[in-house]
Amino acid sequence: MKSFALLAGVAAATDADWEQFKTDFGKTYNNDEAERRAIFDANLNRITETNALGLRYKLAVNQFADLTEAEWSATYKGGRPRAAIEEAPNLGMTEERTDLAAAIDWATRGAVTPVKDQGQCGSCWSFSATGVTEGSYQIATGSLKSLAEQQLVDCDTADGNSGCNGGWPYAAITYLSQKGSCSESTYPYTATDGSCRLGSCSLALSVGTISGYMNVPTTDSGLMSALNNGPVSVTIDAAGWSFQLYSSGVMSQACTSYIDHAVLATGYGTYTDGTPYWQVKNSWGTTWGDKGYFKAARNNGAQGSLCILQDNPVVTQISAAVTV
């Protein structure tokens, strides 16, 4: 993929920029190319102006650069606040630890599958649920299995989960504890709502492997403590074109709204400028963000950067009966 020239003061993309964007991301248009080009011009100008401010993060052209913020927001999220009543198996609250590592990264420790892509489907909740379950199982057994998000999209309709129209990671973990989890290879992702095919897949995790989930305290120390044990399912407010076009660095936007996207915290550390951050895996493919990941500042208000502490994060609990 070629880079785009981002020069301060540029008000519109060149024809070469536009053609390069279409080539890099396989974009074709019918009768709306002029409209998409105008949106691309506006987004490229936003990228240029934002990057000139010297913030802790940078923006860049990605697959969403021809979308308005409203279009992107309506299509590529899908996280919801929790339901008022939670079903079992809620196993309580994780404990805060005092022996915290200075930094931790479960992706380099082998407990995180490669970045996946939810496509034009509001199924982020299913990716967050499989991600935290994949991590918990790998840490418990040493075996990393890629679990099927499409199973959740098609089959998990309890507790308000609605396929491509959004859902809750904790409710998805509840479903997996009751039905087991199909392997990704035998129930591949399609980015569309479909009929449940649970009977024809191969279970990567049998019924009973997952005993339930635990809530994580909505504090920086609580999330750090949980991350010392494994990846954590978190929800965020992914509103704003700065998140839409994020490329690298640490985002420190304070929480001013409500969560609308579910992702996977995989660790934490300290940035080169001294800013403490959360390392988070998204589900928009590797062409978004920092190869599919982003960093959000720690210690940034009661509800955290991007509202990451507004709602309780959750972790999957693997049954003690599971052996390596």
PDB file of C-alpha atoms in Angstrom, residues 32-286:
ATOM      1  CA  ASP A  32     -21.950   8.024  -6.506  1.00  0.00           C
ATOM      2  CA  GLU A  33     -18.228   8.416  -7.204  1.00  0.00           C
ATOM      3  CA  ALA A  34     -18.372  12.207  -7.152  1.00  0.00           C
ATOM      4  CA  GLU A  35     -20.071  12.110  -3.740  1.00  0.00           C
ATOM      5  CA  ARG A  36     -17.536   9.604  -2.379  1.00  0.00           C
ATOM      6  CA  ARG A  37     -14.667  11.677  -3.760  1.00  0.00           C
ATOM      7  CA  ALA A  38     -15.967  14.774  -1.961  1.00  0.00           C
ATOM      8  CA  ILE A  39     -16.164  12.855   1.331  1.00  0.00           C
ATOM      9  CA  PHE A  40     -12.653  11.508   0.764  1.00  0.00           C
ATOM     10  CA  ASP A  41     -11.389  15.059   0.133  1.00  0.00           C
ATOM     11  CA  ALA A  42     -12.919  16.241   3.406  1.00  0.00           C
ATOM     12  CA  ASN A  43     -11.481  13.335   5.371  1.00  0.00           C
ATOM     13  CA  LEU A  44      -8.016  13.762   3.884  1.00  0.00           C
ATOM     14  CA  ASN A  45      -8.107  17.416   4.862  1.00  0.00           C
ATOM     15  CA  ARG A  46      -9.109  16.426   8.416  1.00  0.00           C
ATOM     16  CA  ILE A  47      -6.187  14.015   8.530  1.00  0.00           C
ATOM     17  CA  THR A  48      -3.772  16.719   7.400  1.00  0.00           C
ATOM     18  CA  GLU A  49      -5.039  19.317   9.850  1.00  0.00           C
ATOM     19  CA  THR A  50      -5.144  16.922  12.803  1.00  0.00           C
ATOM     20  CA  ASN A  51      -1.660  15.542  12.199  1.00  0.00           C
ATOM     21  CA  ALA A  52      -0.300  19.101  12.063  1.00  0.00           C
ATOM     22  CA  LEU A  53      -1.452  19.711  15.658  1.00  0.00           C
ATOM     23  CA  GLY A  54       1.240  17.503  17.190  1.00  0.00           C
ATOM     24  CA  LEU A  55      -1.162  15.332  19.191  1.00  0.00           C
ATOM     25  CA  ARG A  56      -0.201  12.002  20.769  1.00  0.00           C
ATOM     26  CA  TYR A  57      -1.922  10.136  17.935  1.00  0.00           C
ATOM     27  CA  LYS A  58      -1.948  10.285  14.156  1.00  0.00           C
ATOM     28  CA  LEU A  59      -4.644   9.780  11.555  1.00  0.00           C
ATOM     29  CA  ALA A  60      -4.277   8.221   8.117  1.00  0.00           C
ATOM     30  CA  VAL A  61      -6.260   7.145   5.082  1.00  0.00           C
ATOM     31  CA  ASN A  62      -7.875   3.745   5.606  1.00  0.00           C
ATOM     32  CA  GLN A  63     -10.811   1.768   4.226  1.00  0.00           C
ATOM     33  CA  PHE A  64     -13.270   4.185   5.867  1.00  0.00           C
ATOM     34  CA  ALA A  65     -11.934   7.354   4.222  1.00  0.00           C
ATOM     35  CA  ASP A  66     -14.813   7.579   1.721  1.00  0.00           C
ATOM     36  CA  LEU A  67     -17.484   7.425   4.444  1.00  0.00           C
ATOM     37  CA  THR A  68     -19.049  10.163   6.517  1.00  0.00           C
ATOM     38  CA  GLU A  69     -18.802   9.771  10.272  1.00  0.00           C
ATOM     39  CA  ALA A  70     -22.533   8.955  10.414  1.00  0.00           C
ATOM     40  CA  GLU A  71     -22.265   6.256   7.722  1.00  0.00           C
ATOM     41  CA  TRP A  72     -19.254   4.656   9.377  1.00  0.00           C
ATOM     42  CA  SER A  73     -20.813   4.788  12.834  1.00  0.00           C
ATOM     43  CA  ALA A  74     -24.067   3.180  11.690  1.00  0.00           C
ATOM     44  CA  THR A  75     -22.328   0.245   9.975  1.00  0.00           C
ATOM     45  CA  TYR A  76     -19.134  -0.770  11.739  1.00  0.00           C
ATOM     46  CA  LYS A  77     -19.874  -0.844  15.466  1.00  0.00           C
ATOM     47  CA  GLY A  78     -22.606  -2.768  17.299  1.00  0.00           C
ATOM     48  CA  GLY A  79     -21.779  -2.508  21.003  1.00  0.00           C
ATOM     49  CA  ARG A  80     -24.611  -1.819  23.422  1.00  0.00           C
ATOM     50  CA  PRO A  81     -24.880  -0.908  27.116  1.00  0.00           C
ATOM     51  CA  ARG A  82     -25.731  -3.836  29.377  1.00  0.00           C
ATOM     52  CA  ALA A  83     -29.256  -5.014  29.887  1.00  0.00           C
ATOM     53  CA  ALA A  84     -30.815  -4.130  33.208  1.00  0.00           C
ATOM     54  CA  ILE A  85     -30.988  -7.795  34.277  1.00  0.00           C
ATOM     55  CA  GLU A  86     -28.065 -10.149  33.734  1.00  0.00           C
ATOM     56  CA  GLU A  87     -28.493 -13.872  33.311  1.00  0.00           C
ATOM     57  CA  ALA A  88     -26.294 -16.495  34.966  1.00  0.00           C
ATOM     58  CA  PRO A  89     -23.487 -17.463  34.864  1.00  0.00           C
ATOM     59  CA  ASN A  90     -22.190 -14.198  36.321  1.00  0.00           C
ATOM     60  CA  LEU A  91     -19.429 -15.389  38.633  1.00  0.00           C
ATOM     61  CA  GLY A  92     -18.857 -12.105  40.454  1.00  0.00           C
ATOM     62  CA  MET A  93     -16.065  -9.526  40.364  1.00  0.00           C
ATOM     63  CA  THR A  94     -12.364 -10.024  39.682  1.00  0.00           C
ATOM     64  CA  GLU A  95      -9.974  -9.086  42.463  1.00  0.00           C
ATOM     65  CA  GLU A  96      -7.523  -6.217  42.274  1.00  0.00           C
ATOM     66  CA  ARG A  97      -3.873  -7.212  42.480  1.00  0.00           C
ATOM     67  CA  THR A  98      -0.920  -5.406  44.014  1.00  0.00           C
ATOM     68  CA  ASP A  99       1.796  -7.284  42.103  1.00  0.00           C
ATOM     69  CA  LEU A 100       1.162  -5.583  38.770  1.00  0.00           C
ATOM     70  CA  ALA A 101       3.589  -5.878  35.863  1.00  0.00           C
ATOM     71  CA  ALA A 102       4.984  -2.605  34.525  1.00  0.00           C
ATOM     72  CA  ALA A 103       3.751  -3.634  31.072  1.00  0.00           C
ATOM     73  CA  ILE A 104       2.044  -6.645  29.565  1.00  0.00           C
ATOM     74  CA  ASP A 105       1.141  -7.756  26.038  1.00  0.00           C
ATOM     75  CA  TRP A 106      -0.867 -10.944  25.598  1.00  0.00           C
ATOM     76  CA  ALA A 107      -0.514 -10.813  21.810  1.00  0.00           C
ATOM     77  CA  THR A 108       3.241 -11.386  22.077  1.00  0.00           C
ATOM     78  CA  ARG A 109       2.601 -14.043  24.730  1.00  0.00           C
ATOM     79  CA  GLY A 110       0.537 -16.102  22.300  1.00  0.00           C
ATOM     80  CA  ALA A 111      -2.924 -15.634  23.812  1.00  0.00           C
ATOM     81  CA  VAL A 112      -4.438 -13.521  21.015  1.00  0.00           C
ATOM     82  CA  THR A 113      -5.515 -14.653  17.548  1.00  0.00           C
ATOM     83  CA  PRO A 114      -4.685 -12.515  14.487  1.00  0.00           C
ATOM     84  CA  VAL A 115      -6.794  -9.406  13.893  1.00  0.00           C
ATOM     85  CA  LYS A 116     -10.164 -10.231  12.338  1.00  0.00           C
ATOM     86  CA  ASP A 117     -12.586  -8.113  10.300  1.00  0.00           C
ATOM     87  CA  GLN A 118     -16.273  -7.779  11.152  1.00  0.00           C
ATOM     88  CA  GLY A 119     -17.015  -6.083   7.811  1.00  0.00           C
ATOM     89  CA  GLN A 120     -20.263  -4.192   7.252  1.00  0.00           C
ATOM     90  CA  CYS A 121     -21.986  -5.875  10.195  1.00  0.00           C
ATOM     91  CA  GLY A 122     -22.518  -4.545  13.716  1.00  0.00           C
ATOM     92  CA  SER A 123     -21.101  -7.712  15.267  1.00  0.00           C
ATOM     93  CA  CYS A 124     -18.234  -6.247  17.292  1.00  0.00           C
ATOM     94  CA  TRP A 125     -19.758  -7.815  20.414  1.00  0.00           C
ATOM     95  CA  SER A 126     -19.179 -11.308  19.022  1.00  0.00           C
ATOM     96  CA  PHE A 127     -15.508 -10.588  18.232  1.00  0.00           C
ATOM     97  CA  SER A 128     -14.926  -9.172  21.704  1.00  0.00           C
ATOM     98  CA  ALA A 129     -16.541 -12.278  23.238  1.00  0.00           C
ATOM     99  CA  THR A 130     -14.561 -14.768  21.161  1.00  0.00           C
ATOM    100  CA  GLY A 131     -11.355 -12.806  21.707  1.00  0.00           C
ATOM    101  CA  VAL A 132     -11.569 -12.866  25.490  1.00  0.00           C
ATOM    102  CA  THR A 133     -12.587 -16.540  25.424  1.00  0.00           C
ATOM    103  CA  GLU A 134      -9.740 -17.467  23.077  1.00  0.00           C
ATOM    104  CA  GLY A 135      -7.314 -15.758  25.458  1.00  0.00           C
ATOM    105  CA  SER A 136      -8.687 -17.333  28.622  1.00  0.00           C
ATOM    106  CA  TYR A 137      -8.608 -20.807  27.080  1.00  0.00           C
ATOM    107  CA  GLN A 138      -5.052 -20.396  25.797  1.00  0.00           C
ATOM    108  CA  ILE A 139      -3.809 -19.259  29.196  1.00  0.00           C
ATOM    109  CA  ALA A 140      -5.585 -22.164  30.912  1.00  0.00           C
ATOM    110  CA  THR A 141      -4.465 -24.869  28.490  1.00  0.00           C
ATOM    111  CA  GLY A 142      -1.635 -23.561  26.299  1.00  0.00           C
ATOM    112  CA  SER A 143      -3.761 -24.074  23.176  1.00  0.00           C
ATOM    113  CA  LEU A 144      -4.884 -21.061  21.093  1.00  0.00           C
ATOM    114  CA  LYS A 145      -8.072 -21.794  19.165  1.00  0.00           C
ATOM    115  CA  SER A 146      -9.818 -19.408  16.755  1.00  0.00           C
ATOM    116  CA  LEU A 147     -13.499 -19.364  17.663  1.00  0.00           C
ATOM    117  CA  ALA A 148     -16.467 -18.680  15.383  1.00  0.00           C
ATOM    118  CA  GLU A 149     -18.058 -15.234  15.580  1.00  0.00           C
ATOM    119  CA  GLN A 150     -20.613 -16.268  12.974  1.00  0.00           C
ATOM    120  CA  GLN A 151     -22.021 -18.844  15.387  1.00  0.00           C
ATOM    121  CA  LEU A 152     -22.851 -16.019  17.787  1.00  0.00           C
ATOM    122  CA  VAL A 153     -24.255 -13.804  15.034  1.00  0.00           C
ATOM    123  CA  ASP A 154     -26.551 -16.584  13.780  1.00  0.00           C
ATOM    124  CA  CYS A 155     -27.417 -18.497  16.949  1.00  0.00           C
ATOM    125  CA  ASP A 156     -27.184 -16.225  19.983  1.00  0.00           C
ATOM    126  CA  THR A 157     -30.442 -14.301  20.073  1.00  0.00           C
ATOM    127  CA  ALA A 158     -30.980 -14.254  23.853  1.00  0.00           C
ATOM    128  CA  ASP A 159     -30.572 -11.258  26.170  1.00  0.00           C
ATOM    129  CA  GLY A 160     -31.020  -8.799  23.327  1.00  0.00           C
ATOM    130  CA  ASN A 161     -28.171  -9.978  21.093  1.00  0.00           C
ATOM    131  CA  SER A 162     -29.195  -9.182  17.523  1.00  0.00           C
ATOM    132  CA  GLY A 163     -26.535 -10.349  15.091  1.00  0.00           C
ATOM    133  CA  CYS A 164     -25.419  -7.536  12.815  1.00  0.00           C
ATOM    134  CA  ASN A 165     -27.620  -5.128  14.756  1.00  0.00           C
ATOM    135  CA  GLY A 166     -25.517  -5.278  17.901  1.00  0.00           C
ATOM    136  CA  GLY A 167     -25.202  -7.099  21.188  1.00  0.00           C
ATOM    137  CA  TRP A 168     -23.363  -7.584  24.497  1.00  0.00           C
ATOM    138  CA  PRO A 169     -20.119  -9.562  24.966  1.00  0.00           C
ATOM    139  CA  TYR A 170     -21.090 -10.837  28.429  1.00  0.00           C
ATOM    140  CA  ALA A 171     -24.332 -12.285  27.045  1.00  0.00           C
ATOM    141  CA  ALA A 172     -22.358 -13.979  24.251  1.00  0.00           C
ATOM    142  CA  ILE A 173     -20.049 -15.587  26.818  1.00  0.00           C
ATOM    143  CA  THR A 174     -23.144 -16.848  28.630  1.00  0.00           C
ATOM    144  CA  TYR A 175     -24.319 -18.438  25.364  1.00  0.00           C
ATOM    145  CA  LEU A 176     -20.934 -20.096  24.789  1.00  0.00           C
ATOM    146  CA  SER A 177     -20.995 -21.567  28.281  1.00  0.00           C
ATOM    147  CA  GLN A 178     -24.329 -23.200  27.485  1.00  0.00           C
ATOM    148  CA  LYS A 179     -23.808 -24.304  23.864  1.00  0.00           C
ATOM    149  CA  GLY A 180     -20.059 -24.559  23.381  1.00  0.00           C
ATOM    150  CA  SER A 181     -18.037 -22.729  20.732  1.00  0.00           C
ATOM    151  CA  CYS A 182     -17.585 -23.792  17.118  1.00  0.00           C
ATOM    152  CA  SER A 183     -14.204 -23.548  15.468  1.00  0.00           C
ATOM    153  CA  GLU A 184     -13.769 -20.666  13.038  1.00  0.00           C
ATOM    154  CA  SER A 185     -12.793 -23.050  10.246  1.00  0.00           C
ATOM    155  CA  THR A 186     -16.039 -25.041  10.458  1.00  0.00           C
ATOM    156  CA  TYR A 187     -18.313 -22.021  10.920  1.00  0.00           C
ATOM    157  CA  PRO A 188     -16.637 -19.259   8.854  1.00  0.00           C
ATOM    158  CA  TYR A 189     -17.576 -15.622   9.152  1.00  0.00           C
ATOM    159  CA  THR A 190     -19.862 -14.085   6.493  1.00  0.00           C
ATOM    160  CA  ALA A 191     -20.600 -10.587   7.903  1.00  0.00           C
ATOM    161  CA  THR A 192     -24.344 -11.173   7.451  1.00  0.00           C
ATOM    162  CA  ASP A 193     -27.152 -12.520   9.592  1.00  0.00           C
ATOM    163  CA  GLY A 194     -27.858 -16.175   8.814  1.00  0.00           C
ATOM    164  CA  SER A 195     -29.602 -19.303  10.029  1.00  0.00           C
ATOM    165  CA  CYS A 196     -28.029 -21.128  12.962  1.00  0.00           C
ATOM    166  CA  ARG A 197     -25.830 -24.039  11.850  1.00  0.00           C
ATOM    167  CA  LEU A 198     -24.645 -25.177  15.271  1.00  0.00           C
ATOM    168  CA  GLY A 199     -25.443 -28.812  14.467  1.00  0.00           C
ATOM    169  CA  SER A 200     -23.081 -28.926  11.494  1.00  0.00           C
ATOM    170  CA  CYS A 201     -19.944 -27.348  12.975  1.00  0.00           C
ATOM    171  CA  SER A 202     -17.115 -28.868  14.986  1.00  0.00           C
ATOM    172  CA  LEU A 203     -16.914 -27.605  18.557  1.00  0.00           C
ATOM    173  CA  ALA A 204     -13.552 -26.130  19.458  1.00  0.00           C
ATOM    174  CA  LEU A 205     -14.759 -25.731  23.047  1.00  0.00           C
ATOM    175  CA  SER A 206     -17.296 -28.257  24.275  1.00  0.00           C
ATOM    176  CA  VAL A 207     -20.263 -27.478  26.505  1.00  0.00           C
ATOM    177  CA  GLY A 208     -18.989 -26.996  30.050  1.00  0.00           C
ATOM    178  CA  THR A 209     -15.543 -25.705  29.058  1.00  0.00           C
ATOM    179  CA  ILE A 210     -16.673 -22.170  29.928  1.00  0.00           C
ATOM    180  CA  SER A 211     -18.078 -21.838  33.426  1.00  0.00           C
ATOM    181  CA  GLY A 212     -19.170 -18.227  32.974  1.00  0.00           C
ATOM    182  CA  TYR A 213     -17.793 -14.698  33.091  1.00  0.00           C
ATOM    183  CA  MET A 214     -16.571 -12.283  35.730  1.00  0.00           C
ATOM    184  CA  ASN A 215     -17.004  -8.539  35.843  1.00  0.00           C
ATOM    185  CA  VAL A 216     -13.930  -6.337  36.130  1.00  0.00           C
ATOM    186  CA  PRO A 217     -13.961  -3.224  38.366  1.00  0.00           C
ATOM    187  CA  THR A 218     -14.383   0.013  36.429  1.00  0.00           C
ATOM    188  CA  THR A 219     -11.087   1.465  37.655  1.00  0.00           C
ATOM    189  CA  ASP A 220      -7.654   1.734  36.090  1.00  0.00           C
ATOM    190  CA  SER A 221      -6.188  -0.539  38.760  1.00  0.00           C
ATOM    191  CA  GLY A 222      -9.046  -3.006  38.321  1.00  0.00           C
ATOM    192  CA  LEU A 223      -8.503  -3.318  34.575  1.00  0.00           C
ATOM    193  CA  MET A 224      -4.731  -3.518  35.012  1.00  0.00           C
ATOM    194  CA  SER A 225      -5.227  -6.310  37.549  1.00  0.00           C
ATOM    195  CA  ALA A 226      -7.457  -8.260  35.172  1.00  0.00           C
ATOM    196  CA  LEU A 227      -4.991  -7.771  32.322  1.00  0.00           C
ATOM    197  CA  ASN A 228      -2.266  -9.351  34.437  1.00  0.00           C
ATOM    198  CA  ASN A 229      -4.316 -12.548  34.175  1.00  0.00           C
ATOM    199  CA  GLY A 230      -5.307 -12.364  30.497  1.00  0.00           C
ATOM    200  CA  PRO A 231      -7.066 -10.377  27.748  1.00  0.00           C
ATOM    201  CA  VAL A 232     -10.243  -8.525  28.743  1.00  0.00           C
ATOM    202  CA  SER A 233     -13.432  -7.728  26.821  1.00  0.00           C
ATOM    203  CA  VAL A 234     -14.038  -3.965  26.995  1.00  0.00           C
ATOM    204  CA  THR A 235     -16.535  -1.536  25.517  1.00  0.00           C
ATOM    205  CA  ILE A 236     -15.767   1.982  24.311  1.00  0.00           C
ATOM    206  CA  ASP A 237     -17.262   5.082  22.779  1.00  0.00           C
ATOM    207  CA  ALA A 238     -15.789   4.911  19.275  1.00  0.00           C
ATOM    208  CA  ALA A 239     -17.572   8.080  18.188  1.00  0.00           C
ATOM    209  CA  GLY A 240     -15.826  10.662  16.082  1.00  0.00           C
ATOM    210  CA  TRP A 241     -13.927  10.785  12.836  1.00  0.00           C
ATOM    211  CA  SER A 242     -10.630  10.780  14.767  1.00  0.00           C
ATOM    212  CA  PHE A 243     -11.314   7.161  15.740  1.00  0.00           C
ATOM    213  CA  GLN A 244     -12.636   6.389  12.262  1.00  0.00           C
ATOM    214  CA  LEU A 245      -9.323   7.512  10.730  1.00  0.00           C
ATOM    215  CA  TYR A 246      -6.957   6.607  13.592  1.00  0.00           C
ATOM    216  CA  SER A 247      -3.543   5.322  12.555  1.00  0.00           C
ATOM    217  CA  SER A 248      -1.101   5.293  15.474  1.00  0.00           C
ATOM    218  CA  GLY A 249      -0.222   6.788  18.846  1.00  0.00           C
ATOM    219  CA  VAL A 250      -2.241   7.213  22.027  1.00  0.00           C
ATOM    220  CA  MET A 251      -5.820   8.478  21.984  1.00  0.00           C
ATOM    221  CA  SER A 252      -6.740  10.443  25.110  1.00  0.00           C
ATOM    222  CA  GLN A 253     -10.263  11.645  24.387  1.00  0.00           C
ATOM    223  CA  ALA A 254     -12.154  11.873  27.670  1.00  0.00           C
ATOM    224  CA  CYS A 255     -15.478  10.092  28.097  1.00  0.00           C
ATOM    225  CA  THR A 256     -18.325  12.448  27.184  1.00  0.00           C
ATOM    226  CA  SER A 257     -20.930  10.072  25.753  1.00  0.00           C
ATOM    227  CA  TYR A 258     -21.928   6.385  25.878  1.00  0.00           C
ATOM    228  CA  ILE A 259     -20.340   3.155  24.713  1.00  0.00           C
ATOM    229  CA  ASP A 260     -21.157   1.913  21.210  1.00  0.00           C
ATOM    230  CA  HIS A 261     -18.369  -0.532  20.308  1.00  0.00           C
ATOM    231  CA  ALA A 262     -16.903  -3.703  21.837  1.00  0.00           C
ATOM    232  CA  VAL A 263     -13.199  -4.552  21.532  1.00  0.00           C
ATOM    233  CA  LEU A 264     -10.483  -6.568  23.304  1.00  0.00           C
ATOM    234  CA  ALA A 265      -7.909  -5.109  25.698  1.00  0.00           C
ATOM    235  CA  THR A 266      -4.733  -7.163  25.268  1.00  0.00           C
ATOM    236  CA  GLY A 267      -2.336  -5.327  27.543  1.00  0.00           C
ATOM    237  CA  TYR A 268      -0.926  -2.029  28.721  1.00  0.00           C
ATOM    238  CA  GLY A 269       2.324  -0.114  28.745  1.00  0.00           C
ATOM    239  CA  THR A 270       3.957   3.308  28.580  1.00  0.00           C
ATOM    240  CA  TYR A 271       4.359   5.225  25.321  1.00  0.00           C
ATOM    241  CA  THR A 272       7.629   6.787  24.183  1.00  0.00           C
ATOM    242  CA  ASP A 273       6.527  10.191  25.528  1.00  0.00           C
ATOM    243  CA  GLY A 274       5.732   8.743  28.957  1.00  0.00           C
ATOM    244  CA  THR A 275       1.959   8.396  28.474  1.00  0.00           C
ATOM    245  CA  PRO A 276       0.546   5.230  30.095  1.00  0.00           C
ATOM    246  CA  TYR A 277      -1.816   3.408  27.707  1.00  0.00           C
ATOM    247  CA  TRP A 278      -4.126   0.456  27.162  1.00  0.00           C
ATOM    248  CA  GLN A 279      -3.319  -1.751  24.152  1.00  0.00           C
ATOM    249  CA  VAL A 280      -6.556  -2.751  22.404  1.00  0.00           C
ATOM    250  CA  LYS A 281      -7.370  -5.088  19.516  1.00  0.00           C
ATOM    251  CA  ASN A 282     -10.142  -3.948  17.171  1.00  0.00           C
ATOM    252  CA  SER A 283     -12.127  -6.015  14.651  1.00  0.00           C
ATOM    253  CA  TRP A 284     -11.836  -3.876  11.512  1.00  0.00           C
ATOM    254  CA  GLY A 285      -8.967  -5.710   9.844  1.00  0.00           C
ATOM    255  CA  THR A 286      -5.280  -4.823   9.705  1.00  0.00           C
TER     256      THR A 286
END
